[in-house]
Coordinates of C-alpha atoms in Angstrom, one line a residue:
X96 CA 115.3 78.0 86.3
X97 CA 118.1 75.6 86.9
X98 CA 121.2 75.8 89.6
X99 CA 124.0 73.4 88.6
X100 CA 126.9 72.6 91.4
X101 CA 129.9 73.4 89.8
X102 CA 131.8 72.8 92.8
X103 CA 132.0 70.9 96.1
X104 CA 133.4 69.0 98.3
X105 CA 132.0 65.8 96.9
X106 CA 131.2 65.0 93.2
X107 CA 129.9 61.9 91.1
X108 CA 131.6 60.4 88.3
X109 CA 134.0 62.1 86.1
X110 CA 133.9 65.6 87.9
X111 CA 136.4 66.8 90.4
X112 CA 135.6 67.3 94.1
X113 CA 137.7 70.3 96.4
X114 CA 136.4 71.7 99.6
X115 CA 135.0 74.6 97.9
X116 CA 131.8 76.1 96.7
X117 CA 130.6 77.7 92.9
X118 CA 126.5 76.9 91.3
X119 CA 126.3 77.9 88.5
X120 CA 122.7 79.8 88.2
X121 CA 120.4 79.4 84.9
X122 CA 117.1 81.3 83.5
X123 CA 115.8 81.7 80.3
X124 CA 118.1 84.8 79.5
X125 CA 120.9 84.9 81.7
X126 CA 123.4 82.8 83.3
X127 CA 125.1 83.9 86.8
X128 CA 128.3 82.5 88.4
X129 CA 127.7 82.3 92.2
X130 CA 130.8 81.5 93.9
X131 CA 134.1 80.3 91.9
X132 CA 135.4 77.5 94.3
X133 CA 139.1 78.2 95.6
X134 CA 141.2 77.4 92.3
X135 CA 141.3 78.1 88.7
X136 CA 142.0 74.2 87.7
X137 CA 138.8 73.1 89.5
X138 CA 136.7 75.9 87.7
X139 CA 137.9 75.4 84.4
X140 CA 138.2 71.2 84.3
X141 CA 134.3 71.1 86.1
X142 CA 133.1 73.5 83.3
X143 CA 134.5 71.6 80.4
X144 CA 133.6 68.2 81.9
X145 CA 130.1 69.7 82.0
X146 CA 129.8 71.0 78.6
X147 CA 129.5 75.0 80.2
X148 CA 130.9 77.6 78.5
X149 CA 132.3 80.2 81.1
X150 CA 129.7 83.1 79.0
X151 CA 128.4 84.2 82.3
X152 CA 126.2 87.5 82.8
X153 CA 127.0 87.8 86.2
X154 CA 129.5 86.4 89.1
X155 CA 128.3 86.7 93.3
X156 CA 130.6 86.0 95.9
X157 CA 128.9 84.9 99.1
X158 CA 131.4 86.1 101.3
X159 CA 135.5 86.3 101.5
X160 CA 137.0 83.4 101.9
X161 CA 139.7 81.8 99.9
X162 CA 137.3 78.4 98.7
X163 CA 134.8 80.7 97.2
X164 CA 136.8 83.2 95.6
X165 CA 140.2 81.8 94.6
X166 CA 138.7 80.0 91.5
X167 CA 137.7 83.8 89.8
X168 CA 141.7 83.5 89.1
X169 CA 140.7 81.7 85.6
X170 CA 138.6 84.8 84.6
X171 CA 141.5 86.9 85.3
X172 CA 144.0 84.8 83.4
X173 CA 141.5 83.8 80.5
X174 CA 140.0 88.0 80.1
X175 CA 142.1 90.4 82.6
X176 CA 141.2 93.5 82.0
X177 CA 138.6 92.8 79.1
X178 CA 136.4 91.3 81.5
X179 CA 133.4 93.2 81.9
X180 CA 130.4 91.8 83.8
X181 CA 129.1 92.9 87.3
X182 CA 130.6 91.7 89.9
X183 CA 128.9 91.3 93.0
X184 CA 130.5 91.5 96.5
X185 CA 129.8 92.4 100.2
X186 CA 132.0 95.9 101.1
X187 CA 133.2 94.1 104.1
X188 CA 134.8 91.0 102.2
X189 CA 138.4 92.0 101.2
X190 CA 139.9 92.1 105.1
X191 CA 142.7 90.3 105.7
X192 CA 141.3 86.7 107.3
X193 CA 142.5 83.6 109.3
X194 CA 142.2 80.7 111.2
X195 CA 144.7 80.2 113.5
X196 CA 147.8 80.8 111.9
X197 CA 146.5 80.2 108.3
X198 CA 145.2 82.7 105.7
X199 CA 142.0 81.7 104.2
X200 CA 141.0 85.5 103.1
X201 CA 140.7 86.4 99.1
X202 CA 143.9 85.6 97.2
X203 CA 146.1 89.6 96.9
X204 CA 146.1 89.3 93.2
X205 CA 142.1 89.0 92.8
X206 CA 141.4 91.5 95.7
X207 CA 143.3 94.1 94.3
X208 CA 141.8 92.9 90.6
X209 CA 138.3 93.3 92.1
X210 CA 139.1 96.8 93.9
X211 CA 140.2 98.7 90.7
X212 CA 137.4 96.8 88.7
X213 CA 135.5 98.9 86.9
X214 CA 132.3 96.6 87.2
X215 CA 132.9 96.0 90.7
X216 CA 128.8 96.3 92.8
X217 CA 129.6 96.6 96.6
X218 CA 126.8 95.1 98.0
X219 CA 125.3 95.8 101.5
X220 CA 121.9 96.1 101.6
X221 CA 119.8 93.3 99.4
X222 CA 119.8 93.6 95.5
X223 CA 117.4 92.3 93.1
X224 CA 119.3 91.8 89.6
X225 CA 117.0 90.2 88.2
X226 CA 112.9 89.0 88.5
X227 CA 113.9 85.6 89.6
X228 CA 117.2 86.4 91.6
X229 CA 118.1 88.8 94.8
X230 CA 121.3 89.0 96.8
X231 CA 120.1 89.3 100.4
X232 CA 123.4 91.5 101.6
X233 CA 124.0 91.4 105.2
X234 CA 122.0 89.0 107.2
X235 CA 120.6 90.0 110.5
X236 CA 121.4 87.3 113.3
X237 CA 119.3 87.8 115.6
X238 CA 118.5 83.6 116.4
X239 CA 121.5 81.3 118.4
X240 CA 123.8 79.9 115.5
X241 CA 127.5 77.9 116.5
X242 CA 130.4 79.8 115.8
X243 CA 133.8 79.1 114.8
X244 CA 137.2 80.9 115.8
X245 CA 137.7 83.1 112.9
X246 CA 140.0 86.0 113.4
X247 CA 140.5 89.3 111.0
X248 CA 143.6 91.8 111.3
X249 CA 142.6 95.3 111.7
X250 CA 145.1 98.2 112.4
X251 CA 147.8 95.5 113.0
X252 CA 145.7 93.6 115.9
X253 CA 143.9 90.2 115.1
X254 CA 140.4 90.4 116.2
X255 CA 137.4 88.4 116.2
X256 CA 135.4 87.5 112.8
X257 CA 131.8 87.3 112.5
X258 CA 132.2 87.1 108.4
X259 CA 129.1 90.2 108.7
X260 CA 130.1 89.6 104.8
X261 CA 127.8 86.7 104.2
X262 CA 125.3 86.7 101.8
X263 CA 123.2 83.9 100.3
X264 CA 121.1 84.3 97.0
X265 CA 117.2 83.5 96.6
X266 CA 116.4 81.7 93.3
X267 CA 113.2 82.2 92.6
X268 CA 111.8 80.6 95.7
X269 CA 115.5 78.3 96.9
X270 CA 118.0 80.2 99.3
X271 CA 121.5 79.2 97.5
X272 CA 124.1 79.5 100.1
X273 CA 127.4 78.8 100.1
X274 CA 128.7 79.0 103.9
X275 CA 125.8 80.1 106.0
X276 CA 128.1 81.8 108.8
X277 CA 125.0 83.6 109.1
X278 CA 123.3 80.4 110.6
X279 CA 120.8 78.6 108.6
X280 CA 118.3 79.8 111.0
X281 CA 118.6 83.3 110.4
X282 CA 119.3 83.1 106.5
X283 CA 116.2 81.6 106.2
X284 CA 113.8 83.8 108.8
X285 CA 115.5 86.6 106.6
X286 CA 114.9 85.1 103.4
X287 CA 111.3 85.4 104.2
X288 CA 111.8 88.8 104.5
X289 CA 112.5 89.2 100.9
X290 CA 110.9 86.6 99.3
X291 CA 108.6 83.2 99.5
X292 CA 111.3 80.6 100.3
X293 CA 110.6 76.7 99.7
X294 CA 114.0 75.2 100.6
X295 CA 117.4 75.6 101.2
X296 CA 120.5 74.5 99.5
X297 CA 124.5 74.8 99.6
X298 CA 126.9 75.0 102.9
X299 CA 125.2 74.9 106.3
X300 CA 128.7 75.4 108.3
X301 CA 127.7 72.9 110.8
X302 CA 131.2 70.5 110.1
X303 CA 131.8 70.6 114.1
X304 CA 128.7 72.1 115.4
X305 CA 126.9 70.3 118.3
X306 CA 125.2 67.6 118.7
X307 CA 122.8 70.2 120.3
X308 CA 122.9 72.5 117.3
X309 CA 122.7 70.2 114.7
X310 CA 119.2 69.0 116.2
X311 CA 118.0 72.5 116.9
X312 CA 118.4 73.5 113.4
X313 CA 116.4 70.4 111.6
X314 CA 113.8 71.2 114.4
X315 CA 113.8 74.6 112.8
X316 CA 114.2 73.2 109.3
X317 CA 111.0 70.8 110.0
X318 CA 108.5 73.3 110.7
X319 CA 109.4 75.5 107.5
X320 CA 107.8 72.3 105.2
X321 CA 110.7 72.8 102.4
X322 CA 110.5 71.1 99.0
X323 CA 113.8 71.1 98.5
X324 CA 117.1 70.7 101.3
X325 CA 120.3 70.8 100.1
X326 CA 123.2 70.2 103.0
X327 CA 126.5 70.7 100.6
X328 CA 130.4 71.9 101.4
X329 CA 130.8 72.9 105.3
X330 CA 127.5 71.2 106.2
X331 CA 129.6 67.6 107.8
X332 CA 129.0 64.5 107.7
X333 CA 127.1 64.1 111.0
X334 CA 124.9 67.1 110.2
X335 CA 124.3 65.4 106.4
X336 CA 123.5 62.0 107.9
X337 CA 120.9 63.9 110.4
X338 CA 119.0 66.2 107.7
X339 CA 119.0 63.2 105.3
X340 CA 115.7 61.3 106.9
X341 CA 113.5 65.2 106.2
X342 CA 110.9 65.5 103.4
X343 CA 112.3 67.5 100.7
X344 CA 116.1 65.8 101.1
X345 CA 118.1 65.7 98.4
X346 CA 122.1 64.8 98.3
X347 CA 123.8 67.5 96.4
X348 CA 127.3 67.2 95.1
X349 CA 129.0 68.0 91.9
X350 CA 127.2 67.8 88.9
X351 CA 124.0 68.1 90.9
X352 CA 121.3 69.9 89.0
X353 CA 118.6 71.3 90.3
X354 CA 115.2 72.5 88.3
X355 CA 113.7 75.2 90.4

């Protein structure tokens, strides 16, 4: 199997970088779409410059937030309503979302092209969609993990935001996660759950976690012997530089491919 970053917020050479998140997810007969990045221009310039053909099986969102979704505005400007592949999404993702006063929920347009589509797999509990491939659905958090101030509106009232809608995917034996709101601690004790897990790769929101934090999580990350980290997207810099001295370490950015 093979998981090539499609998007980031770093990239080498001739691909384009935005804060943002999309891997594109290989195996002998099929090709899922995890994540689309948070525009259309960034999807469709990365594909081309990568020689992909957007002929995907599949597309997972790992949660609602603008730089993961926005990019899926290319499918519906490229197919509409001839597009006809499962889409997979938590049932909690399409709330209106902010932080402080800015919106970073799922653009109108897609949500309401998502809620009428007819291929449209609300996802909740985990999903296997293929031998090599499960969604893991909500993720029990039931270890510490740094928060930030995300808000929701419900009946007219902002309130607080947990994102209960993020998900990461296991690829044959690598969690693939694109924020990790969940904390990296819990995704992975409930990755184990589902499936042998050998590393870890995509955002670790830890941008302005603690000094604290950051150590307690490579402590964690130490003791589970991982071929393979990934720190990508929200991860930060001074989280990055930490993880980058662990066995199994490897820099991921655009264009990055992995052979799982």
């Amino acid at each position: 199997m093979e998981i090539k970053i499609l998007v980031d917020n770093t990239a080498k050479g001739k691909f384009l970088a935005q804060s943002g998140f999309s891997a594109i997810i290989k195996d002998e007969d099929s090709k899922v779409l995890f994540d689309c990045g948070q525009n259309d221009y960034v999807l469709e310039n990365n594909l081309k410059l990568m020689n992909e053909e957007d002929d995907f099986d599949a597309v997972i969102f790992s949660h609602g937030h603008y730089d993961h979704t926005d990019g899926f505005t290319y499918f519906i400007e490229k197919y509409g309503e001839n597009l006809d592949i499962p889409i997979y999404i938590h049932k909690s993702a399409f709330v209106d979302r902010y932080h402080g006063d800015r919106y970073i929920g799922i653009d109108e347009n897609i949500r309401n092209f998502l809620k009428s589509y007819k291929n449209l797999k609300l996802v909740e509990d985990p999903v296997k969609i293929s031998e090599n491939l499960i969604i893991s659905g909500t993720i029990p958090r039931n270890n510490f993990y740094e928060r930030e101030d995300f808000e929701k509106v419900e009946n007219g009232q902002k309130t607080d935001d947990i994102i209960i809608d993020d998900m990461f995917v296991i690829v044959k034996d690598i969690i693939l996660s694109g924020c990790t709101h969940s904390g990296v601690i819990n995704c992975v004790e409930y990755a184990k759950t589902l499936n042998e897990v050998n590393g870890i790769i995509g955002g670790f929101h830890m941008g302005i976690a603690s000094e604290n934090y950051i150590n307690q999580v490579k402590d964690y990350l130490k003791t589970q012997n991982f071929r393979l980290i990934s720190p990508m997207h929200c991860t930060g810099f001074n989280a990055t530089k930490e993880l980058s001295d662990m066995a199994g370490f490897k820099f991921g950015h655009v264009g990055s491919v992995f052979e799982i």
